[in-house]
């Protein structure tokens, strides 16, 4: 059983998204995703200023086992990336919900509603 | 559902993430592959490698046949218990499999890869025609590898006095029987350690004793990064049917002398040598962040191109390393393409770590 915080939204591709008070959206990968990947050793981050549509490739997480693309769960412009992951990529394993990967200024917050809620994600991963 | 070793239930109980490996359900890791890797380099760990195939060779012409079948020469095994690493080649000089051969009191014991079991048995059947030799697979045996600087010391304390003594006395690359156990000082990690062949019905209790004594179970994930750091080939990746051992850092395993010894693949290898060997297997080290992976393209300025055969993150070195097959003229620099971008890499001898120490 993996951790699925109730206040987050999830993409079927295993990213989580959180709408912050200032209207930005923070993105990371789920506990289920980090567990499936195994030990994360490198994160290729997007560039700040880049504009993504929902579902665009927004970086790569490399574990010892394999490289996996991460996708932007909603549309928007990248306003920050978590540079601390360069030195401690393993924090995606140890703290998947505090180790964010990037922050977006969303172009349409209604897209968040199209993402899965905690119960929907739980069902999607068969837990 | 894949085949299961006698330790399958114990792996599940220990929280292993199971994966398919050559038709077997095997533990990939028990939590963290990187931690398991460090545990073996620093202390020791136990691997279930019961999926590997044990074949005993007996018969009046066992030696003569193996001298024909294998590129290395079992004549070098002059006292019982000595072990030899060898390739088994086809007529074209491609590698059918790589294996360890032990000289036993009654013949020879081969330990070959799990995924190549069918290919090996079929090949050996065709090659043994006309020889007085018997092949006996031993599926009723389990195989545990205990590897790491503390492995022999810790195992010796858990077994009978006689076995403990044997473990202390074994020389590197030597194996001896004691009762129904066969204990060898061999492995696939670049560390000191043991490989123990024992009856399958005794394996769960022994594995439990080892884990109970604080020896961590280690999955196939760490086994792969450990062998990669040690520069050991993995069949199916670094070597296969269409790769010559001369292009796989295995020239040292080919016994050319005596020149009169005919072995399968010899003519092809001699022709290859005479024409000039074109490729070599080297090590690559990525100094920047990123991870080298199998099948990425290697570019060498003014020389040509090659390909990564095995690549991963090296937990000991905290950077990515790889084995790559490249043109013979490759010197000490190259570039690797990762997701459309070229990264500079150092070209090194393909032994990155031995006995806990970085060699590059």
GROMACS .gro file of C-alpha atoms in nm:
model
  487
    1UNK     CA    1   0.000   0.000   0.000
    2UNK     CA    2   0.141   0.334  -0.101
    3UNK     CA    3   0.072   0.678   0.048
    4UNK     CA    4  -0.191   0.881  -0.136
    5UNK     CA    5  -0.254   1.219   0.033
    6UNK     CA    6  -0.619   1.315   0.008
    7UNK     CA    7  -0.553   1.682  -0.076
    8UNK     CA    8  -0.359   1.609  -0.396
    9UNK     CA    9  -0.462   1.548  -0.755
   10UNK     CA   10  -0.299   1.276  -0.962
   11UNK     CA   11  -0.229   1.209  -1.329
   12UNK     CA   12  -0.264   0.852  -1.455
   13UNK     CA   13   0.108   0.880  -1.541
   14UNK     CA   14   0.174   0.901  -1.162
   15UNK     CA   15   0.252   1.271  -1.113
   16UNK     CA   16   0.085   1.453  -0.825
   17UNK     CA   17  -0.029   1.816  -0.851
   18UNK     CA   18  -0.113   2.061  -0.575
   19UNK     CA   19  -0.288   2.396  -0.628
   20UNK     CA   20  -0.116   2.645  -0.399
   21UNK     CA   21  -0.278   2.949  -0.232
   22UNK     CA   22  -0.098   3.180  -0.476
   23UNK     CA   23  -0.256   3.004  -0.776
   24UNK     CA   24   0.056   2.814  -0.881
   25UNK     CA   25   0.067   2.435  -0.919
   26UNK     CA   26   0.342   2.221  -0.764
   27UNK     CA   27   0.424   1.887  -0.930
   28UNK     CA   28   0.601   1.573  -0.810
   29UNK     CA   29   0.577   1.195  -0.850
   30UNK     CA   30   0.363   0.966  -0.636
   31UNK     CA   31   0.479   0.725  -0.370
   32UNK     CA   32   0.360   0.442  -0.594
   33UNK     CA   33   0.574   0.580  -0.879
   34UNK     CA   34   0.891   0.612  -0.672
   35UNK     CA   35   0.843   0.262  -0.540
   36UNK     CA   36   0.802   0.121  -0.891
   37UNK     CA   37   1.109   0.309  -1.014
   38UNK     CA   38   1.339   0.202  -0.733
   39UNK     CA   39   1.640   0.406  -0.621
   40UNK     CA   40   1.635   0.741  -0.804
   41UNK     CA   41   1.985   0.857  -0.901
   42UNK     CA   42   1.928   1.146  -1.141
   43UNK     CA   43   1.654   1.393  -1.232
   44UNK     CA   44   1.663   1.585  -1.557
   45UNK     CA   45   1.470   1.905  -1.486
   46UNK     CA   46   1.278   2.124  -1.727
   47UNK     CA   47   1.391   2.482  -1.795
   48UNK     CA   48   1.222   2.769  -1.614
   49UNK     CA   49   1.012   2.965  -1.864
   50UNK     CA   50   0.919   2.662  -2.068
   51UNK     CA   51   0.548   2.636  -2.155
   52UNK     CA   52   0.383   2.293  -2.143
   53UNK     CA   53   0.047   2.162  -2.254
   54UNK     CA   54  -0.109   1.901  -2.026
   55UNK     CA   55   0.062   1.568  -2.097
   56UNK     CA   56   0.384   1.716  -2.241
   57UNK     CA   57   0.713   1.557  -2.136
   58UNK     CA   58   0.849   1.777  -1.859
   59UNK     CA   59   1.165   1.598  -1.747
   60UNK     CA   60   1.313   1.256  -1.681
   61UNK     CA   61   1.359   1.060  -1.361
   62UNK     CA   62   1.638   0.802  -1.379
   63UNK     CA   63   1.653   0.521  -1.127
   64UNK     CA   64   1.924   0.258  -1.113
   65UNK     CA   65   1.684   0.044  -1.313
   66UNK     CA   66   1.554   0.271  -1.589
   67UNK     CA   67   1.476   0.619  -1.721
   68UNK     CA   68   1.114   0.738  -1.701
   69UNK     CA   69   0.964   1.050  -1.852
   70UNK     CA   70   0.762   1.278  -1.629
   71UNK     CA   71   0.466   1.460  -1.779
   72UNK     CA   72   0.312   1.793  -1.698
   73UNK     CA   73  -0.027   1.715  -1.542
   74UNK     CA   74  -0.173   2.053  -1.648
   75UNK     CA   75  -0.089   2.327  -1.899
   76UNK     CA   76   0.122   2.620  -1.793
   77UNK     CA   77   0.460   2.791  -1.771
   78UNK     CA   78   0.742   2.653  -1.555
   79UNK     CA   79   0.821   2.912  -1.288
   80UNK     CA   80   1.057   2.708  -1.069
   81UNK     CA   81   1.240   2.375  -1.062
   82UNK     CA   82   1.370   2.194  -0.755
   83UNK     CA   83   1.747   2.238  -0.795
   84UNK     CA   84   1.806   2.047  -0.470
   85UNK     CA   85   1.725   1.726  -0.658
   86UNK     CA   86   2.059   1.756  -0.839
   87UNK     CA   87   2.242   1.671  -0.516
   88UNK     CA   88   1.981   1.453  -0.351
   89UNK     CA   89   1.772   1.277  -0.616
   90UNK     CA   90   1.703   1.001  -0.361
   91UNK     CA   91   1.470   1.240  -0.176
   92UNK     CA   92   1.210   1.146  -0.440
   93UNK     CA   93   1.220   0.800  -0.281
   94UNK     CA   94   1.228   0.905   0.082
   95UNK     CA   95   0.983   1.197   0.066
   96UNK     CA   96   0.785   1.181  -0.256
   97UNK     CA   97   0.527   1.439  -0.145
   98UNK     CA   98   0.764   1.703  -0.010
   99UNK     CA   99   1.024   1.657  -0.285
  100UNK     CA  100   0.856   1.851  -0.560
  101UNK     CA  101   1.004   1.858  -0.913
  102UNK     CA  102   0.868   2.177  -1.071
  103UNK     CA  103   0.613   2.454  -1.024
  104UNK     CA  104   0.382   2.584  -1.294
  105UNK     CA  105   0.181   2.897  -1.349
  106UNK     CA  106  -0.125   2.715  -1.483
  107UNK     CA  107  -0.298   2.849  -1.793
  108UNK     CA  108  -0.629   2.692  -1.693
  109UNK     CA  109  -0.685   2.576  -1.334
  110UNK     CA  110  -1.000   2.393  -1.446
  111UNK     CA  111  -0.766   2.128  -1.586
  112UNK     CA  112  -0.692   2.023  -1.228
  113UNK     CA  113  -1.046   1.896  -1.206
  114UNK     CA  114  -0.976   1.652  -1.488
  115UNK     CA  115  -0.705   1.485  -1.282
  116UNK     CA  116  -0.781   1.195  -1.051
  117UNK     CA  117  -0.858   1.256  -0.688
  118UNK     CA  118  -0.702   1.037  -0.421
  119UNK     CA  119  -0.977   0.772  -0.444
  120UNK     CA  120  -0.959   0.770  -0.823
  121UNK     CA  121  -0.581   0.731  -0.818
  122UNK     CA  122  -0.601   0.456  -0.558
  123UNK     CA  123  -0.836   0.267  -0.789
  124UNK     CA  124  -0.617   0.340  -1.092
  125UNK     CA  125  -0.314   0.174  -0.933
  126UNK     CA  126  -0.520  -0.117  -0.809
  127UNK     CA  127  -0.481  -0.056  -0.437
  128UNK     CA  128   0.391  -1.761  -1.346
  129UNK     CA  129   0.762  -1.824  -1.374
  130UNK     CA  130   0.976  -2.095  -1.221
  131UNK     CA  131   1.047  -2.061  -0.851
  132UNK     CA  132   1.354  -2.137  -0.647
  133UNK     CA  133   1.323  -2.313  -0.309
  134UNK     CA  134   1.355  -1.968  -0.148
  135UNK     CA  135   1.061  -1.805  -0.327
  136UNK     CA  136   0.838  -1.786  -0.018
  137UNK     CA  137   1.121  -1.645   0.192
  138UNK     CA  138   1.183  -1.370  -0.064
  139UNK     CA  139   0.818  -1.269  -0.042
  140UNK     CA  140   0.828  -1.279   0.338
  141UNK     CA  141   1.132  -1.049   0.331
  142UNK     CA  142   0.941  -0.798   0.119
  143UNK     CA  143   1.119  -0.861  -0.209
  144UNK     CA  144   1.003  -0.696  -0.527
  145UNK     CA  145   0.993  -0.993  -0.764
  146UNK     CA  146   1.071  -0.978  -1.136
  147UNK     CA  147   1.098  -1.222  -1.421
  148UNK     CA  148   1.456  -1.320  -1.501
  149UNK     CA  149   1.501  -1.576  -1.776
  150UNK     CA  150   1.168  -1.739  -1.692
  151UNK     CA  151   1.227  -1.735  -1.315
  152UNK     CA  152   1.050  -1.525  -1.051
  153UNK     CA  153   1.347  -1.368  -0.876
  154UNK     CA  154   1.398  -1.091  -0.618
  155UNK     CA  155   1.500  -0.759  -0.778
  156UNK     CA  156   1.556  -0.595  -0.440
  157UNK     CA  157   1.419  -0.606  -0.085
  158UNK     CA  158   1.373  -0.230  -0.048
  159UNK     CA  159   1.674  -0.045  -0.181
  160UNK     CA  160   1.900  -0.182  -0.450
  161UNK     CA  161   2.163   0.085  -0.375
  162UNK     CA  162   2.174   0.001  -0.003
  163UNK     CA  163   2.210  -0.368  -0.086
  164UNK     CA  164   2.499  -0.285  -0.318
  165UNK     CA  165   2.680  -0.091  -0.042
  166UNK     CA  166   2.615  -0.370   0.206
  167UNK     CA  167   2.804  -0.620  -0.012
  168UNK     CA  168   3.100  -0.384  -0.068
  169UNK     CA  169   3.124  -0.288   0.300
  170UNK     CA  170   3.023  -0.606   0.480
  171UNK     CA  171   2.844  -0.892   0.303
  172UNK     CA  172   2.513  -1.013   0.167
  173UNK     CA  173   2.345  -1.331   0.046
  174UNK     CA  174   2.208  -1.387  -0.305
  175UNK     CA  175   1.973  -1.664  -0.411
  176UNK     CA  176   2.114  -1.779  -0.743
  177UNK     CA  177   1.939  -2.115  -0.747
  178UNK     CA  178   1.799  -2.029  -1.090
  179UNK     CA  179   2.142  -2.097  -1.239
  180UNK     CA  180   2.194  -2.435  -1.399
  181UNK     CA  181   2.425  -2.691  -1.240
  182UNK     CA  182   2.542  -2.968  -1.476
  183UNK     CA  183   2.767  -3.254  -1.369
  184UNK     CA  184   2.984  -3.412  -1.637
  185UNK     CA  185   3.110  -3.767  -1.595
  186UNK     CA  186   3.233  -4.045  -1.820
  187UNK     CA  187   3.561  -4.180  -1.949
  188UNK     CA  188   3.601  -3.895  -2.196
  189UNK     CA  189   3.473  -3.610  -1.977
  190UNK     CA  190   3.804  -3.426  -1.987
  191UNK     CA  191   3.866  -3.486  -2.354
  192UNK     CA  192   3.515  -3.365  -2.438
  193UNK     CA  193   3.539  -3.046  -2.231
  194UNK     CA  194   3.874  -2.975  -2.395
  195UNK     CA  195   3.687  -2.984  -2.726
  196UNK     CA  196   3.373  -2.802  -2.605
  197UNK     CA  197   3.531  -2.508  -2.422
  198UNK     CA  198   3.765  -2.228  -2.529
  199UNK     CA  199   3.954  -2.247  -2.202
  200UNK     CA  200   4.143  -2.570  -2.129
  201UNK     CA  201   4.027  -2.790  -1.840
  202UNK     CA  202   4.378  -2.938  -1.847
  203UNK     CA  203   4.462  -2.630  -1.636
  204UNK     CA  204   4.253  -2.780  -1.356
  205UNK     CA  205   4.523  -3.003  -1.215
  206UNK     CA  206   4.392  -3.064  -0.862
  207UNK     CA  207   4.032  -3.140  -0.760
  208UNK     CA  208   3.856  -2.825  -0.647
  209UNK     CA  209   4.018  -2.587  -0.891
  210UNK     CA  210   3.779  -2.368  -1.090
  211UNK     CA  211   3.806  -2.221  -1.436
  212UNK     CA  212   3.607  -1.952  -1.617
  213UNK     CA  213   3.539  -2.034  -1.979
  214UNK     CA  214   3.337  -1.947  -2.284
  215UNK     CA  215   3.156  -2.214  -2.482
  216UNK     CA  216   3.169  -2.109  -2.848
  217UNK     CA  217   2.989  -2.202  -3.167
  218UNK     CA  218   3.175  -2.278  -3.491
  219UNK     CA  219   3.163  -1.909  -3.586
  220UNK     CA  220   3.340  -1.814  -3.263
  221UNK     CA  221   3.024  -1.663  -3.107
  222UNK     CA  222   2.959  -1.716  -2.738
  223UNK     CA  223   2.694  -1.983  -2.665
  224UNK     CA  224   2.745  -1.921  -2.292
  225UNK     CA  225   3.002  -1.839  -2.027
  226UNK     CA  226   3.044  -2.059  -1.722
  227UNK     CA  227   3.248  -2.171  -1.426
  228UNK     CA  228   3.392  -2.523  -1.444
  229UNK     CA  229   3.500  -2.704  -1.126
  230UNK     CA  230   3.712  -3.018  -1.122
  231UNK     CA  231   3.529  -3.268  -0.901
  232UNK     CA  232   3.656  -3.601  -0.766
  233UNK     CA  233   3.429  -3.784  -1.011
  234UNK     CA  234   3.430  -3.550  -1.308
  235UNK     CA  235   3.344  -3.185  -1.364
  236UNK     CA  236   3.072  -2.949  -1.250
  237UNK     CA  237   2.956  -2.669  -1.479
  238UNK     CA  238   2.752  -2.374  -1.357
  239UNK     CA  239   2.588  -2.199  -1.651
  240UNK     CA  240   2.339  -1.915  -1.686
  241UNK     CA  241   1.968  -1.961  -1.619
  242UNK     CA  242   1.837  -1.782  -1.926
  243UNK     CA  243   2.058  -1.990  -2.157
  244UNK     CA  244   1.974  -2.328  -2.007
  245UNK     CA  245   1.782  -2.460  -2.308
  246UNK     CA  246   2.033  -2.325  -2.559
  247UNK     CA  247   2.321  -2.478  -2.362
  248UNK     CA  248   2.165  -2.820  -2.318
  249UNK     CA  249   2.071  -2.842  -2.686
  250UNK     CA  250   2.420  -2.733  -2.791
  251UNK     CA  251   2.594  -2.976  -2.557
  252UNK     CA  252   2.375  -3.261  -2.679
  253UNK     CA  253   2.480  -3.199  -3.039
  254UNK     CA  254   2.846  -3.165  -2.943
  255UNK     CA  255   2.873  -3.479  -2.734
  256UNK     CA  256   2.802  -3.723  -3.017
  257UNK     CA  257   3.080  -3.979  -3.033
  258UNK     CA  258   3.210  -3.908  -2.682
  259UNK     CA  259   3.176  -4.137  -2.382
  260UNK     CA  260   3.037  -3.868  -2.157
  261UNK     CA  261   2.726  -3.821  -1.942
  262UNK     CA  262   2.554  -3.493  -1.861
  263UNK     CA  263   2.342  -3.470  -1.549
  264UNK     CA  264   2.145  -3.159  -1.464
  265UNK     CA  265   2.101  -3.106  -1.092
  266UNK     CA  266   1.770  -2.922  -1.044
  267UNK     CA  267   1.742  -3.069  -0.693
  268UNK     CA  268   2.027  -2.842  -0.582
  269UNK     CA  269   2.006  -2.481  -0.467
  270UNK     CA  270   2.281  -2.223  -0.505
  271UNK     CA  271   2.351  -1.939  -0.263
  272UNK     CA  272   2.622  -1.676  -0.308
  273UNK     CA  273   2.748  -1.499   0.004
  274UNK     CA  274   2.968  -1.212  -0.105
  275UNK     CA  275   3.159  -0.932   0.061
  276UNK     CA  276   3.470  -0.877   0.274
  277UNK     CA  277   3.303  -1.036   0.581
  278UNK     CA  278   3.135  -1.321   0.394
  279UNK     CA  279   3.372  -1.608   0.469
  280UNK     CA  280   3.420  -1.507   0.830
  281UNK     CA  281   3.047  -1.477   0.898
  282UNK     CA  282   2.945  -1.794   0.716
  283UNK     CA  283   3.220  -1.998   0.884
  284UNK     CA  284   3.065  -1.915   1.222
  285UNK     CA  285   2.722  -2.046   1.119
  286UNK     CA  286   2.812  -2.387   0.980
  287UNK     CA  287   2.964  -2.704   1.121
  288UNK     CA  288   3.323  -2.690   1.239
  289UNK     CA  289   3.440  -2.897   0.944
  290UNK     CA  290   3.269  -2.669   0.695
  291UNK     CA  291   3.393  -2.362   0.879
  292UNK     CA  292   3.747  -2.490   0.853
  293UNK     CA  293   3.706  -2.563   0.485
  294UNK     CA  294   3.574  -2.210   0.428
  295UNK     CA  295   3.877  -2.059   0.602
  296UNK     CA  296   4.116  -2.273   0.400
  297UNK     CA  297   3.970  -2.234   0.053
  298UNK     CA  298   4.190  -2.045  -0.190
  299UNK     CA  299   4.038  -1.799  -0.435
  300UNK     CA  300   3.872  -1.987  -0.722
  301UNK     CA  301   3.869  -2.317  -0.536
  302UNK     CA  302   3.569  -2.531  -0.446
  303UNK     CA  303   3.541  -2.846  -0.231
  304UNK     CA  304   3.266  -3.081  -0.126
  305UNK     CA  305   3.175  -3.141   0.234
  306UNK     CA  306   2.897  -3.395   0.279
  307UNK     CA  307   2.618  -3.294   0.044
  308UNK     CA  308   2.739  -2.932   0.020
  309UNK     CA  309   2.980  -2.798  -0.237
  310UNK     CA  310   3.150  -2.480  -0.119
  311UNK     CA  311   3.348  -2.260  -0.359
  312UNK     CA  312   3.535  -1.934  -0.314
  313UNK     CA  313   3.399  -1.777  -0.631
  314UNK     CA  314   3.148  -1.507  -0.714
  315UNK     CA  315   3.020  -1.234  -0.942
  316UNK     CA  316   3.071  -0.916  -0.741
  317UNK     CA  317   3.444  -0.836  -0.739
  318UNK     CA  318   3.453  -0.913  -0.366
  319UNK     CA  319   3.577  -1.209  -0.168
  320UNK     CA  320   3.302  -1.458  -0.092
  321UNK     CA  321   3.148  -1.798  -0.139
  322UNK     CA  322   2.912  -1.982  -0.366
  323UNK     CA  323   2.748  -2.278  -0.195
  324UNK     CA  324   2.565  -2.556  -0.377
  325UNK     CA  325   2.341  -2.752  -0.141
  326UNK     CA  326   2.029  -2.973  -0.151
  327UNK     CA  327   1.722  -2.759  -0.223
  328UNK     CA  328   1.544  -2.887   0.089
  329UNK     CA  329   1.824  -2.751   0.312
  330UNK     CA  330   1.836  -2.412   0.142
  331UNK     CA  331   1.550  -2.231   0.324
  332UNK     CA  332   1.687  -2.315   0.670
  333UNK     CA  333   2.040  -2.209   0.574
  334UNK     CA  334   1.917  -1.888   0.411
  335UNK     CA  335   1.719  -1.815   0.727
  336UNK     CA  336   2.029  -1.872   0.940
  337UNK     CA  337   2.226  -1.629   0.726
  338UNK     CA  338   1.959  -1.360   0.736
  339UNK     CA  339   1.908  -1.423   1.107
  340UNK     CA  340   2.280  -1.360   1.162
  341UNK     CA  341   2.243  -1.016   1.007
  342UNK     CA  342   2.357  -1.100   0.655
  343UNK     CA  343   2.134  -0.895   0.424
  344UNK     CA  344   1.951  -1.062   0.138
  345UNK     CA  345   2.058  -0.903  -0.192
  346UNK     CA  346   1.850  -0.893  -0.510
  347UNK     CA  347   1.939  -0.921  -0.876
  348UNK     CA  348   1.942  -0.540  -0.909
  349UNK     CA  349   2.248  -0.503  -0.686
  350UNK     CA  350   2.397  -0.818  -0.838
  351UNK     CA  351   2.394  -0.635  -1.171
  352UNK     CA  352   2.555  -0.312  -1.046
  353UNK     CA  353   2.814  -0.510  -0.848
  354UNK     CA  354   2.919  -0.719  -1.147
  355UNK     CA  355   2.920  -0.410  -1.370
  356UNK     CA  356   3.156  -0.228  -1.132
  357UNK     CA  357   3.373  -0.542  -1.128
  358UNK     CA  358   3.377  -0.539  -1.510
  359UNK     CA  359   3.222  -0.884  -1.541
  360UNK     CA  360   3.025  -0.969  -1.852
  361UNK     CA  361   2.654  -1.049  -1.842
  362UNK     CA  362   2.539  -1.304  -2.098
  363UNK     CA  363   2.273  -1.165  -2.330
  364UNK     CA  364   2.409  -0.811  -2.294
  365UNK     CA  365   2.788  -0.793  -2.317
  366UNK     CA  366   2.829  -1.132  -2.480
  367UNK     CA  367   2.598  -1.338  -2.699
  368UNK     CA  368   2.590  -1.574  -2.998
  369UNK     CA  369   2.721  -1.317  -3.245
  370UNK     CA  370   2.998  -1.173  -3.028
  371UNK     CA  371   3.350  -1.313  -3.031
  372UNK     CA  372   3.528  -1.343  -2.695
  373UNK     CA  373   3.813  -1.144  -2.853
  374UNK     CA  374   3.573  -0.847  -2.870
  375UNK     CA  375   3.445  -0.902  -2.517
  376UNK     CA  376   3.753  -0.865  -2.298
  377UNK     CA  377   3.775  -1.245  -2.275
  378UNK     CA  378   4.098  -1.311  -2.466
  379UNK     CA  379   4.254  -1.422  -2.136
  380UNK     CA  380   4.003  -1.708  -2.113
  381UNK     CA  381   4.110  -1.863  -2.444
  382UNK     CA  382   4.376  -2.132  -2.412
  383UNK     CA  383   4.567  -2.119  -2.743
  384UNK     CA  384   4.830  -2.363  -2.623
  385UNK     CA  385   4.872  -2.646  -2.693
  386UNK     CA  386   4.823  -2.556  -3.059
  387UNK     CA  387   4.718  -2.915  -3.123
  388UNK     CA  388   4.404  -2.883  -2.907
  389UNK     CA  389   4.104  -2.847  -3.137
  390UNK     CA  390   3.810  -2.671  -2.972
  391UNK     CA  391   3.482  -2.552  -3.113
  392UNK     CA  392   3.529  -2.203  -3.257
  393UNK     CA  393   3.908  -2.218  -3.267
  394UNK     CA  394   3.936  -2.181  -3.645
  395UNK     CA  395   3.705  -1.882  -3.646
  396UNK     CA  396   3.899  -1.710  -3.368
  397UNK     CA  397   4.232  -1.779  -3.540
  398UNK     CA  398   4.100  -1.629  -3.863
  399UNK     CA  399   3.971  -1.329  -3.668
  400UNK     CA  400   4.309  -1.280  -3.503
  401UNK     CA  401   4.494  -1.315  -3.833
  402UNK     CA  402   4.270  -1.054  -3.995
  403UNK     CA  403   4.300  -0.819  -3.699
  404UNK     CA  404   4.040  -0.798  -3.423
  405UNK     CA  405   3.813  -0.502  -3.502
  406UNK     CA  406   3.635  -0.430  -3.174
  407UNK     CA  407   3.707  -0.421  -2.804
  408UNK     CA  408   3.503  -0.399  -2.485
  409UNK     CA  409   3.597  -0.096  -2.276
  410UNK     CA  410   3.470   0.083  -1.969
  411UNK     CA  411   3.308   0.426  -1.988
  412UNK     CA  412   3.279   0.680  -1.708
  413UNK     CA  413   3.035   0.969  -1.731
  414UNK     CA  414   3.173   1.264  -1.535
  415UNK     CA  415   2.856   1.472  -1.572
  416UNK     CA  416   2.522   1.389  -1.417
  417UNK     CA  417   2.314   1.136  -1.606
  418UNK     CA  418   2.292   0.762  -1.653
  419UNK     CA  419   2.453   0.553  -1.927
  420UNK     CA  420   2.230   0.271  -2.053
  421UNK     CA  421   2.263  -0.033  -2.278
  422UNK     CA  422   2.228   0.041  -2.652
  423UNK     CA  423   2.321   0.410  -2.632
  424UNK     CA  424   2.548   0.511  -2.919
  425UNK     CA  425   2.914   0.587  -2.851
  426UNK     CA  426   3.095   0.826  -3.087
  427UNK     CA  427   3.474   0.840  -3.105
  428UNK     CA  428   3.617   1.138  -3.298
  429UNK     CA  429   3.810   1.034  -3.612
  430UNK     CA  430   3.759   0.665  -3.527
  431UNK     CA  431   3.393   0.569  -3.559
  432UNK     CA  432   3.101   0.451  -3.352
  433UNK     CA  433   3.032   0.190  -3.090
  434UNK     CA  434   2.753   0.087  -2.854
  435UNK     CA  435   2.701   0.054  -2.481
  436UNK     CA  436   2.633  -0.309  -2.387
  437UNK     CA  437   2.564  -0.253  -2.013
  438UNK     CA  438   2.522   0.076  -1.833
  439UNK     CA  439   2.399   0.190  -1.496
  440UNK     CA  440   2.468   0.409  -1.199
  441UNK     CA  441   2.764   0.297  -0.991
  442UNK     CA  442   2.673   0.325  -0.622
  443UNK     CA  443   3.038   0.292  -0.518
  444UNK     CA  444   3.163   0.568  -0.749
  445UNK     CA  445   2.845   0.782  -0.734
  446UNK     CA  446   2.854   0.829  -1.108
  447UNK     CA  447   2.738   0.643  -1.412
  448UNK     CA  448   2.956   0.373  -1.571
  449UNK     CA  449   2.915   0.140  -1.866
  450UNK     CA  450   3.068  -0.137  -2.071
  451UNK     CA  451   3.080  -0.051  -2.441
  452UNK     CA  452   3.193  -0.225  -2.759
  453UNK     CA  453   3.397   0.021  -2.966
  454UNK     CA  454   3.647   0.018  -3.255
  455UNK     CA  455   3.994  -0.108  -3.160
  456UNK     CA  456   4.154   0.233  -3.225
  457UNK     CA  457   3.947   0.403  -2.954
  458UNK     CA  458   4.172   0.593  -2.712
  459UNK     CA  459   4.075   0.760  -2.384
  460UNK     CA  460   3.789   0.990  -2.483
  461UNK     CA  461   3.448   0.936  -2.642
  462UNK     CA  462   3.096   1.076  -2.640
  463UNK     CA  463   2.764   0.909  -2.565
  464UNK     CA  464   2.423   1.012  -2.693
  465UNK     CA  465   2.162   1.039  -2.418
  466UNK     CA  466   1.818   1.157  -2.531
  467UNK     CA  467   1.954   1.342  -2.833
  468UNK     CA  468   2.241   1.514  -2.653
  469UNK     CA  469   2.610   1.416  -2.663
  470UNK     CA  470   2.795   1.378  -2.333
  471UNK     CA  471   3.174   1.339  -2.300
  472UNK     CA  472   3.291   1.014  -2.133
  473UNK     CA  473   3.627   0.878  -2.024
  474UNK     CA  474   3.734   0.545  -2.173
  475UNK     CA  475   3.893   0.318  -1.910
  476UNK     CA  476   3.987  -0.044  -1.851
  477UNK     CA  477   3.660  -0.220  -1.776
  478UNK     CA  478   3.730  -0.293  -1.411
  479UNK     CA  479   3.588  -0.008  -1.207
  480UNK     CA  480   3.586  -0.146  -0.853
  481UNK     CA  481   3.755  -0.446  -0.691
  482UNK     CA  482   3.748  -0.546  -0.324
  483UNK     CA  483   3.578  -0.223  -0.225
  484UNK     CA  484   3.832   0.003  -0.396
  485UNK     CA  485   3.779   0.231  -0.695
  486UNK     CA  486   4.023   0.150  -0.974
  487UNK     CA  487   3.944   0.435  -1.210
   0.00000   0.00000   0.00000
